[in-house]
XYZ file of C-alpha atoms in Angstrom:
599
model
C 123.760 110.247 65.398
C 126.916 108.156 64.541
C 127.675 104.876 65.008
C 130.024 105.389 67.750
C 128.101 107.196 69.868
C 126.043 103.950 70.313
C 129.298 102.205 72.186
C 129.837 102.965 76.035
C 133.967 103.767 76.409
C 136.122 102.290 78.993
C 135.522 105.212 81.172
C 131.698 104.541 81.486
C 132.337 100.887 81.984
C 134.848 102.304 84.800
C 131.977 104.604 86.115
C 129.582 101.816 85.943
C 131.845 99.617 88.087
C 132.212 101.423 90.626
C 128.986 102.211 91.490
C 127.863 98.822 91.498
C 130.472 98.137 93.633
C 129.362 100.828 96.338
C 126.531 98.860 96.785
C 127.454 95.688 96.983
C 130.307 97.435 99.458
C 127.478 99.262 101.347
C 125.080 95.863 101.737
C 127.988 93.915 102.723
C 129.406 96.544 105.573
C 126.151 96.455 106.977
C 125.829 92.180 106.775
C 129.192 92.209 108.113
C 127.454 94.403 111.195
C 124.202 92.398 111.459
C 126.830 89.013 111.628
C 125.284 88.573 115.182
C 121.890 88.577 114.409
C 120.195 85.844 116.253
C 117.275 85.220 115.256
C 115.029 85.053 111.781
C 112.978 87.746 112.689
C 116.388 89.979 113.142
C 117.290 89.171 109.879
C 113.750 89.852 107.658
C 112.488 92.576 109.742
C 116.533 94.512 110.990
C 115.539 93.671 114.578
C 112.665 96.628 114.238
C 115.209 99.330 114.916
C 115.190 101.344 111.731
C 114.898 105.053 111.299
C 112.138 106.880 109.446
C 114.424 108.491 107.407
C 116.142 105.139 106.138
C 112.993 103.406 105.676
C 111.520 106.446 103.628
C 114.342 106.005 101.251
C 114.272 102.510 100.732
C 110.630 102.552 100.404
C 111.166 105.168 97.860
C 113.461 103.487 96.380
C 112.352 99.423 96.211
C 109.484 100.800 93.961
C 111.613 102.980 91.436
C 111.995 100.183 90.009
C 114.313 100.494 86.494
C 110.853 100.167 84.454
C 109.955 103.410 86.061
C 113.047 104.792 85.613
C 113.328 104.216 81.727
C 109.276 103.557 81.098
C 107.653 106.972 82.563
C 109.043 109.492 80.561
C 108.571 107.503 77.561
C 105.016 107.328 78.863
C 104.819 111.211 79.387
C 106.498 111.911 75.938
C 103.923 109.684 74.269
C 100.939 110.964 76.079
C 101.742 114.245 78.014
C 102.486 115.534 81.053
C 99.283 115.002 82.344
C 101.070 112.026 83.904
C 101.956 113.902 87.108
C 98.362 114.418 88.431
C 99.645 110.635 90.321
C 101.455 112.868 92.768
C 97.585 113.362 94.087
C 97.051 109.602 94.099
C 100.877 109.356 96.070
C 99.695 111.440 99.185
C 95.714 110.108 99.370
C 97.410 106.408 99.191
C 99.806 107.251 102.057
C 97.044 108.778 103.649
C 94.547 105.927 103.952
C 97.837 103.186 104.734
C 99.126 105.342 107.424
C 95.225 105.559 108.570
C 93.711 102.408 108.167
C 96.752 99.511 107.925
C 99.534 100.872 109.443
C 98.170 100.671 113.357
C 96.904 97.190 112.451
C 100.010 95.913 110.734
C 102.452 97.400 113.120
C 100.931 96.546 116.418
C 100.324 93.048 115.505
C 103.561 92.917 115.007
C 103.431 90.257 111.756
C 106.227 89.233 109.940
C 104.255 88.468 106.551
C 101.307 90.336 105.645
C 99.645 87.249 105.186
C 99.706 86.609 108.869
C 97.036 88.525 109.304
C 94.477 87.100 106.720
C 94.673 84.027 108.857
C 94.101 85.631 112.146
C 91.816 87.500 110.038
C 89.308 85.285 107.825
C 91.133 81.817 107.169
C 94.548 79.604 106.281
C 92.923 79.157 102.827
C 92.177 82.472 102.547
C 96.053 83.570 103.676
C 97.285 80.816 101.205
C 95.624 81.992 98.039
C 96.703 85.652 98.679
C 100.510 84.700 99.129
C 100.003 82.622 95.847
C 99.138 85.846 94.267
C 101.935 87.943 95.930
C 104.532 85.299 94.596
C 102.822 85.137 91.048
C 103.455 88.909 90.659
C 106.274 88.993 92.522
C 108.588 86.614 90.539
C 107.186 87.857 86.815
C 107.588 91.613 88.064
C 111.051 91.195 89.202
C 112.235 88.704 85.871
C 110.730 91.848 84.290
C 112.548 94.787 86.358
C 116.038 92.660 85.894
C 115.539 91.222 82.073
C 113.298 95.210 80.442
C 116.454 97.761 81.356
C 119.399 94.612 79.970
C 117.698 94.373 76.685
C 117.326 98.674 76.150
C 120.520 99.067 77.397
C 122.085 96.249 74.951
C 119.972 97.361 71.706
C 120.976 101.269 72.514
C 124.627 100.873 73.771
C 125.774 96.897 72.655
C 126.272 96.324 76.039
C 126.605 92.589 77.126
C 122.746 91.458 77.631
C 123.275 88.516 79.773
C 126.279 89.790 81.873
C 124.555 93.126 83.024
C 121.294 90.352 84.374
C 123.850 88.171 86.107
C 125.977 90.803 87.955
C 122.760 92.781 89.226
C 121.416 89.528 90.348
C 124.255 87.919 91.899
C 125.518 91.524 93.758
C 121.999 91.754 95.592
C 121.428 88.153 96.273
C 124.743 88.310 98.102
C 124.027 91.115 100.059
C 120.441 89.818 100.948
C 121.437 86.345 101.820
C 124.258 87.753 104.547
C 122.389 90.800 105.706
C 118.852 90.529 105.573
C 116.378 93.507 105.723
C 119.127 95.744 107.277
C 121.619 95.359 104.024
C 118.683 96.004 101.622
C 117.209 99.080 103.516
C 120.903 100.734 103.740
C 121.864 99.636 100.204
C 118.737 101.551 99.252
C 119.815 104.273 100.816
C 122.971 104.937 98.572
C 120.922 103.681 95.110
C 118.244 106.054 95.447
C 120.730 108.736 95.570
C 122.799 106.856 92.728
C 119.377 107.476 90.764
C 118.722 111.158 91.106
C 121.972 111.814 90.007
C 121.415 109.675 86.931
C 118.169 111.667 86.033
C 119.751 114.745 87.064
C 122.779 114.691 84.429
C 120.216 114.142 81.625
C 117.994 116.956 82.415
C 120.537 119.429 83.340
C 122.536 118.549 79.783
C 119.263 118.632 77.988
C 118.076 122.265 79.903
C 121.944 123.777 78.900
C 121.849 122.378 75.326
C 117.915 123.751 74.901
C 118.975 127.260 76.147
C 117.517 126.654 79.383
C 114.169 125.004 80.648
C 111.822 127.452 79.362
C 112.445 126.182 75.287
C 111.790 122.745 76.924
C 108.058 123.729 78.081
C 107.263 126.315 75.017
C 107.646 122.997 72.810
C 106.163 120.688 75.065
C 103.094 123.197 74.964
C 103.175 123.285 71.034
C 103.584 119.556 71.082
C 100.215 119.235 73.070
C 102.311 117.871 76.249
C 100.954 120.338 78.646
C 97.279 118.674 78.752
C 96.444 119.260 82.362
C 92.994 120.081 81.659
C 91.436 117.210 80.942
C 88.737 116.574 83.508
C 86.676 113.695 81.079
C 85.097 111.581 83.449
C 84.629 108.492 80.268
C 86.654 105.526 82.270
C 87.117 104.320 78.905
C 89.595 107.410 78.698
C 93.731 106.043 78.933
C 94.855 109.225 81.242
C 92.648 111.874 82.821
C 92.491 113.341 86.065
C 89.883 110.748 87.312
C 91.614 107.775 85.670
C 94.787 108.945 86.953
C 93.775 110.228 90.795
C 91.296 107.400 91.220
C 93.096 104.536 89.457
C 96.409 105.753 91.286
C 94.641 105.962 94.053
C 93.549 102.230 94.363
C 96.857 100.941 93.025
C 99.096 102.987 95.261
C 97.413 101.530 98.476
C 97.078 98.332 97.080
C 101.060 98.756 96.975
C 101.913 100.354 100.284
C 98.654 98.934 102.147
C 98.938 95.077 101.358
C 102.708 94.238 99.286
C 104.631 92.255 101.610
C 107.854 94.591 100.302
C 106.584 97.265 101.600
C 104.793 96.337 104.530
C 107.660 94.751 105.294
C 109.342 98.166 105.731
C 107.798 100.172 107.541
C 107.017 97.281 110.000
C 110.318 97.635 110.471
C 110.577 101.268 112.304
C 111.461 101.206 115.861
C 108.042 103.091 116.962
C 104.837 103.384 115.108
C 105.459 107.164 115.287
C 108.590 106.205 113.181
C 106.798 104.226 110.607
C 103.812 106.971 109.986
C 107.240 109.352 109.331
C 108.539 107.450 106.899
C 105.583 106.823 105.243
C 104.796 110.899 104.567
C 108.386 111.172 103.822
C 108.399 108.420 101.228
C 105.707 110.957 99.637
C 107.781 113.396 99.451
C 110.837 111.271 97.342
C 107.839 109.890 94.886
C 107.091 113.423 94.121
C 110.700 114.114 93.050
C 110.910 110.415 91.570
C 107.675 111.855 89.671
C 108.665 115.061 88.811
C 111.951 113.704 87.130
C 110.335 111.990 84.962
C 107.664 114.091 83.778
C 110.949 116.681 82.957
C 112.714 114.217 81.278
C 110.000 113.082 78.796
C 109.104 116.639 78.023
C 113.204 117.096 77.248
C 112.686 113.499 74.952
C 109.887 115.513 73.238
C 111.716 119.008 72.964
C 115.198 116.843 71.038
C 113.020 114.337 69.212
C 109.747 116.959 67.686
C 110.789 116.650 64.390
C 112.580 113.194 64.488
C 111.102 110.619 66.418
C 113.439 107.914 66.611
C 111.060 104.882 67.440
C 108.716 105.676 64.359
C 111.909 106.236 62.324
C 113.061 102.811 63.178
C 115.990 103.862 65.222
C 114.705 101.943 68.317
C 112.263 99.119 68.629
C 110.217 100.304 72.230
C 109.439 103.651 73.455
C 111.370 102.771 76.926
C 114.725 102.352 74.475
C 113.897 106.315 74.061
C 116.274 107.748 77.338
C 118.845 105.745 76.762
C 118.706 106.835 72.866
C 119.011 110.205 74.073
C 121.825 109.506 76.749
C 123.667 108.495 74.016
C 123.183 111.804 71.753
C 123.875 114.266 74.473
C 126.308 112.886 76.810
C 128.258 110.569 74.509
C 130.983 113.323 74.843
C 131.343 113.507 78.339
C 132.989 109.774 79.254
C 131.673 108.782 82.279
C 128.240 110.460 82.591
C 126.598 107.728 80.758
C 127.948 105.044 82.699
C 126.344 107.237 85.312
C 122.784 107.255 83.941
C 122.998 103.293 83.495
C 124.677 103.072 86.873
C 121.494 104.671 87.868
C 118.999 102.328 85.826
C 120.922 99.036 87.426
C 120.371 100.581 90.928
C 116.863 100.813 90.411
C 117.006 97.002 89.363
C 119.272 96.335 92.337
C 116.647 97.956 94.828
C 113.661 96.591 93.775
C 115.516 93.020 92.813
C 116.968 92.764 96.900
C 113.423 94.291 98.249
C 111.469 91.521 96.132
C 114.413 88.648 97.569
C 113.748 89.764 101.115
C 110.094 90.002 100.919
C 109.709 86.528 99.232
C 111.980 84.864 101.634
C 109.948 86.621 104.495
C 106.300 84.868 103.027
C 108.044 81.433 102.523
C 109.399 81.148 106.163
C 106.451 82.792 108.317
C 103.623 81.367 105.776
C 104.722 77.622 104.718
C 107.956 76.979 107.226
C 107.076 78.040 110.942
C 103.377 76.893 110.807
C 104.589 73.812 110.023
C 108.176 72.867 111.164
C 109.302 73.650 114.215
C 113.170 74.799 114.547
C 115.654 76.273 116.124
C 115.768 79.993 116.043
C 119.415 78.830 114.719
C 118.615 76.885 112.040
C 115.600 79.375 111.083
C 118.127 82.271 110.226
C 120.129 79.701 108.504
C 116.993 78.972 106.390
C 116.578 82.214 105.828
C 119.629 83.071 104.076
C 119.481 80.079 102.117
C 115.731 81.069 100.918
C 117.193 84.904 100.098
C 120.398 82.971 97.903
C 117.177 80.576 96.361
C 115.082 83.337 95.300
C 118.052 85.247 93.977
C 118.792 81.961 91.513
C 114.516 81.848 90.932
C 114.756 85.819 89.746
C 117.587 84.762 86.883
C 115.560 81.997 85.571
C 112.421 84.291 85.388
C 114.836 87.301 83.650
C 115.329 84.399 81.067
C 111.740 83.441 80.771
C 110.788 87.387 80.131
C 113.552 87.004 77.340
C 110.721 84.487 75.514
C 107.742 86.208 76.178
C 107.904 89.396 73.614
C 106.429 92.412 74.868
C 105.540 91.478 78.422
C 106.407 95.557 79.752
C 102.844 96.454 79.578
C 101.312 93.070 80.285
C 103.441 92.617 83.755
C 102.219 96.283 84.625
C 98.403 95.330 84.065
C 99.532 91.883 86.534
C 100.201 94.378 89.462
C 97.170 95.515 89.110
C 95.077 92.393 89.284
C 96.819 90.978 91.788
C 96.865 94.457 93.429
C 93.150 95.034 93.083
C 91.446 91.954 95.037
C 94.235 91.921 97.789
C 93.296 95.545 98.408
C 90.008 94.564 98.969
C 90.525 91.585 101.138
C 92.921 93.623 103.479
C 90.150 96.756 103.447
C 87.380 94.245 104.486
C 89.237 92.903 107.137
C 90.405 96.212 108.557
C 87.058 98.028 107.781
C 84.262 95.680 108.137
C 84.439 93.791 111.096
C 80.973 91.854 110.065
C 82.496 90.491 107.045
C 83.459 86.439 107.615
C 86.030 84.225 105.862
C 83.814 82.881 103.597
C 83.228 86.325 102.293
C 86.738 87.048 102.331
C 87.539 84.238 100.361
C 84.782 84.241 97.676
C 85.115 87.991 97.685
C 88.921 87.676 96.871
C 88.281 85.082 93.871
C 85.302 87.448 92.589
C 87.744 90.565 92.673
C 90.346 88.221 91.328
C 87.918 87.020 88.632
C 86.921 90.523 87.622
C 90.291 91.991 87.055
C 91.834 89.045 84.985
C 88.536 88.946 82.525
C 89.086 92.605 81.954
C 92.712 92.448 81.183
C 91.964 89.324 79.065
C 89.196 91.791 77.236
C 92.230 94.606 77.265
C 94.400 91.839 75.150
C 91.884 90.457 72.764
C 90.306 93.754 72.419
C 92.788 97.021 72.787
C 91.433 100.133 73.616
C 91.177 102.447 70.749
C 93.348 105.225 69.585
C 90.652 107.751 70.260
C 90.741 106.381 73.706
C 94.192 106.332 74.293
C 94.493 109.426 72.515
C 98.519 109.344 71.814
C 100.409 112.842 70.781
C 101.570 113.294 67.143
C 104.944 112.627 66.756
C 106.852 113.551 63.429
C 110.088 112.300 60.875
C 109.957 115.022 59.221
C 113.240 115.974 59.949
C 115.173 112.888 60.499
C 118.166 112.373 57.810
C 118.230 109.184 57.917
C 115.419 106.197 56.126
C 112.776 105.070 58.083
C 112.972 101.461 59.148
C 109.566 101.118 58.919
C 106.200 103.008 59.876
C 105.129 102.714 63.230
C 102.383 106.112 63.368
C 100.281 104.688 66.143
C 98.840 108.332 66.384
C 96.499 107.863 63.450
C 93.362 106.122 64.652
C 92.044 104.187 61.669
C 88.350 104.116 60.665
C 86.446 101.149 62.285
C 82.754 100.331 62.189
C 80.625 100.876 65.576
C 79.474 97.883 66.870
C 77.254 97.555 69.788
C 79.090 93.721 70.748
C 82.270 95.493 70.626
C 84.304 95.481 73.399
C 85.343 98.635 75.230
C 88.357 98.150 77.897
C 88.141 100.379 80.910
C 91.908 102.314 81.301
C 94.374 99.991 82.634
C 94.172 102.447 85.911
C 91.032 101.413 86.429
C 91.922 97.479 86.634
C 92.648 97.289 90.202
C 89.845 99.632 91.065
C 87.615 96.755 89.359
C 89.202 94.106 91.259
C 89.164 95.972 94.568
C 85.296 96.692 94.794
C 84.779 93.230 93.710
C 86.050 91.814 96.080
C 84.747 94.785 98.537
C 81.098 94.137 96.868
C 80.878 90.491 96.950
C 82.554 89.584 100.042
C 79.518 92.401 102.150
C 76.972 90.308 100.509
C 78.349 86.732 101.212
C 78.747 87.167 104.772
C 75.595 88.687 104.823
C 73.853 85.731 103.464
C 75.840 83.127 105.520
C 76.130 85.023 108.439
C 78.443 87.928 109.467
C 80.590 87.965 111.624
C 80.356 87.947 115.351
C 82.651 89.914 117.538
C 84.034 86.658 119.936
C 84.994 85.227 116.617
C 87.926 87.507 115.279
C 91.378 88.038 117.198
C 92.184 91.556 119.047
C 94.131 93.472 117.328
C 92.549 92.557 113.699
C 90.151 95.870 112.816
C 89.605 98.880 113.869
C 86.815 100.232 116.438
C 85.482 103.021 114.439
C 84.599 100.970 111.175
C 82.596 98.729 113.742
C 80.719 101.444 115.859
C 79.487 103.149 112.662
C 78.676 99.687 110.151
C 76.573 98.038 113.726
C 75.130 101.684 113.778
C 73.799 102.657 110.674
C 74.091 98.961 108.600
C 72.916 97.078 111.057
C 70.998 98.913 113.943
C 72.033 96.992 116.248
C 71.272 98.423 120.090
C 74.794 97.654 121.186
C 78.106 99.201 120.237
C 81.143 96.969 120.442
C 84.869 98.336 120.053
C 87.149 95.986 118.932
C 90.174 98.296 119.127
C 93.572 97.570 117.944
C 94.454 97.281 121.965
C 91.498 95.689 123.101
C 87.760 96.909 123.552
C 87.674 100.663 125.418
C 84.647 102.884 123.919
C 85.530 105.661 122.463
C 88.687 106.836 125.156
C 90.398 104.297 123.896
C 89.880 104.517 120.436
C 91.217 108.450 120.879
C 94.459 107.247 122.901
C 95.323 104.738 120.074
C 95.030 107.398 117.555
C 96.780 110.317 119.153
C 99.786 109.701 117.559
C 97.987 110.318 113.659
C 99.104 113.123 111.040
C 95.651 113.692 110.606
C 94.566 113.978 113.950
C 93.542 117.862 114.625
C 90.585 117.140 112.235
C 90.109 113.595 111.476
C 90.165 112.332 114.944
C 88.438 114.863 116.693
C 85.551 113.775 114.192
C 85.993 110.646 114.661
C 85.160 110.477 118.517
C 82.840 113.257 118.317
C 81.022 110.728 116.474
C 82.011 107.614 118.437
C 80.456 109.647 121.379
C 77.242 110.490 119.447
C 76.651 106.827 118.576
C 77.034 105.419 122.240
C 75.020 107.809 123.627
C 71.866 107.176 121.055
């Protein structure tokens, strides 16, 4: 590759432009139509009048982040495409969400989902969960605005600092004077703005290749077709367990408990809306997915004999796409400022989804419980805390800039913070007996669990045989190595039995969640579980309570604390009758219900 084709030309700077313009253009039309909005809980939540299909998008979109975008098919050209079994983990996620939270969250109506710990267990207990939501929060997004700058400056040259400041200043603006209703729109176009970018590298890639079936006859050579690999050792980086269970836990952590996306589908005009959206969002992960698996198995299929990080050419594995970019489209002006049109959206979405989420938490958790306003002054607050947290996400961009290799280390953060909120939330939704002193000890024990084992991750890294990286090769590069970096040969080390052995990083938030699931039973169990005067209506579900007084407890009365109100069973099937799963799982379910009353 030449020099040149390193530099972007004016007419991918011109490409560039314009898209970020068209969504600054697209955020602002629609803050210039929510001008009216009269109240705070207009401007975080869009009044509750959004479409399914809108909200499907966005929620696609707030969580293809620009990490994903440049990080997973470096991921699946390091370590196969075995990578896409999380398209199981996608739909069981969006499964037990739409099941379990979504009824919950949406009738009660809750503006943060920290509302509900309180109504739920206690204040402290709400308090200590939005301290974790703004710890990850704030590092993820100085991550998702700082990661795709850097790769893009080290691979192209261009400016560092100016491509943070412009995507953080475009979607602060359009946050602060639109709210939820800008974002969710804006989302709309960037998602599309995304595709297209992934699309222009794998259609170059399958016409230069001869067409897609030379891409997956050397992927298979390579070793990148490793579907079968059923290896239940959790010790093991990526197998179909680590993958479908691990994804499992960390996808519903994400969609069950994240104030982002919570947020969202709260949104929907009807609940009927909001289950849509979810199975539709399911739908755009799969393609989100897909795309990348296909475009690390092209990174494999150019780079086989030449592997440009080993051969010095780029100092990260996510610098690899935009390496390529540069190779194959450097002669078509335009179409890269097209793919890096389409990483900066991805920052943009999941930048103004993180803005609005955190100015959400901040007013309904720390500024209405205590100060009471005009509904006025409120909004005003409001778009002063979106403009805040904008500033707040550039000063964190700058801290990522001194913290080295934080990619992998901000990833493993999601899912400790992840891990015990999923189990607080799934405590108070499915164990009505549970108390807030064993929500709160059980969300410090989760909390406790998943930060020693990332600690043991980072003293101790898991093994090469472990991770089990694919060979990569310079043999035919033409150019000196700048240096060896052959993290595919595991070097000899003596067994120990006090050596440490780190679960797979999928597994973290499954170790935090059942923590906190574990410890917080046995707690309230000791000091007392909960009685069924003592929790608000509206805060579980009735057929977690029937069945744990039933068979836990054998107790000789049945309570239903429904999500309307007590009822029996009736009730419990009229609530429900609007489910996606409800041909099987609900006709179960009261068949059951019925069975239990009557013994």
């Amino acid at each position: 590759m030449s020099g040149d084709a390193h530099l972007l030309v004016a007419a991918d700077y011109v490409v560039f432009a314009v898209v970020l313009l068209l969504s600054a253009a697209v955020g602002f039309y629609y803050a210039w139509r929510s001008r009216k909005q009269g109240t705070s809980r207009d401007f975080l939540t869009g009044g509750r009048k959004l479409n399914a299909l809108a909200v499907s998008m966005s929620l696609t979109a707030s969580y293809m982040s620009s990490v994903t975008v440049l990080s997973n098919p470096a991921e699946v050209y390091r370590y196969g495409a075995i990578f896409g079994y999380l398209s199981i983990s996608y739909v069981l996620a969006v499964v037990y969400t739409s099941e379990v939270f979504l009824p919950v969250f949406y009738r009660l109506a809750i503006n943060s989902t920290y509302e509900y710990l309180e109504l739920r267990f206690s204040r402290a207990t709400r308090l200590l969960a939005m301290v974790i939501f703004f710890f990850n929060a704030l590092l993820y997004t100085g991550l998702v605005i700082y990661a795709p700058a850097l790769a893009l400056n080290q691979v192209t040259g261009m400016n560092l600092w100016g491509g943070i400041i412009s995507t953080a200043t475009v979607c602060t603006l359009y946050c602060a004077l639109g709210g939820l209703k800008a974002v969710v729109w804006t989302d709309v176009v960037q998602i599309g703005i995304m595709f297209a970018g992934y699309m222009s590298v794998i259609i170059k890639c399958v016409i230069l290749k001869g067409g897609i079936s030379t891409i997956l006859s050397d992927a298979q050579e390579g070793g990148r077709i490793n579907f079968v690999d059923f290896d239940i050792n959790p010790l093991r980086r990526h197998t179909f367990w680590t993958l479908v269970i691990g994804g499992t836990f960390g996808w519903s952590a994400v969609y069950g408990t994240y104030q982002p996306q919570v947020q969202r589908y709260n949104s929907c005009k009807t609940i009927k809306h909001a289950r849509l959206a979810l199975f539709i969002n399911v739908l755009g992960l799969a393609c989100t997915l897909t795309s990348s698996v296909i475009s690390g198995l092209c990174l494999y299929s150019f780079f086989k004999n030449c592997d440009p990080w080993k051969a010095g050419q780029v100092s990260s594995p996510d610098q690899l796409l935009p390496y390529l970019v540069m190779d194959i489209l450097a002669d078509h002006q335009g179409l890269p400022g097209l793919f890096f049109a389409a990483v900066y959206s991805a920052s943009l979405s999941t930048v103004s989804t993180s803005i609005n989420a955190m100015a959400a938490v901040t007013m309904e958790d720390l500024i209405k419980p205590r100060i009471k306003l005009s509904e006025k002054k409120l909004l005003l607050i409001s778009k002063g805390l979106s403009l805040f947290f904008g500033i707040v996400c550039v000063a964190m961009a700058g801290l990522a800039s001194l913290m080295g290799h934080m990619m992998q280390a901000v990833s493993i953060i999601g899912g400790v913070c992840g891990g015990p909120l999923l189990g607080l939330f799934s405590l108070g939704v499915l164990c009505p007996f549970v108390n807030s002193k064993g929500g709160l000890w059980g969300l410090v024990a989760g909390l406790a669990a998943a930060v020693s084992v990332t600690i043991g991750e980072i003293i101790s890294p898991s093994p090469p045989e472990m991770t089990r990286p694919l060979s990569l090769s310079t043999e035919g590069c033409n150019f000196s190595s700048g240096g060896s970096l052959n993290w595919t040969t595991p070097l000899p080390t003596e067994p120990s039995l006090y050596t440490w052995q780190s679960p797979s990083y999928l597994y973290f938030v499954v170790i935090g969640g059942l923590t906190a699931i574990i410890v917080g039973i046995i707690i309230s169990l000791l000091t007392g579980k909960k009685k069924r005067k003592d929790f608000a209506i509206g805060t579980v579900i009735s057929f977690s309570y029937c069945f744990i007084t039933t068979f836990c407890f054998c107790s000789s009365t049945h309570h239903f604390r429904g999500i309307e109100g007590d009822g029996g069973p009736e009730a419990y099937a009229n609530e429900r009758r609007h489910s996606f799963l409800s041909p099987v799982m609900n006709t179960f379910k009261v068949v059951l219900m019925l069975f239990i009353t009557e013994s």
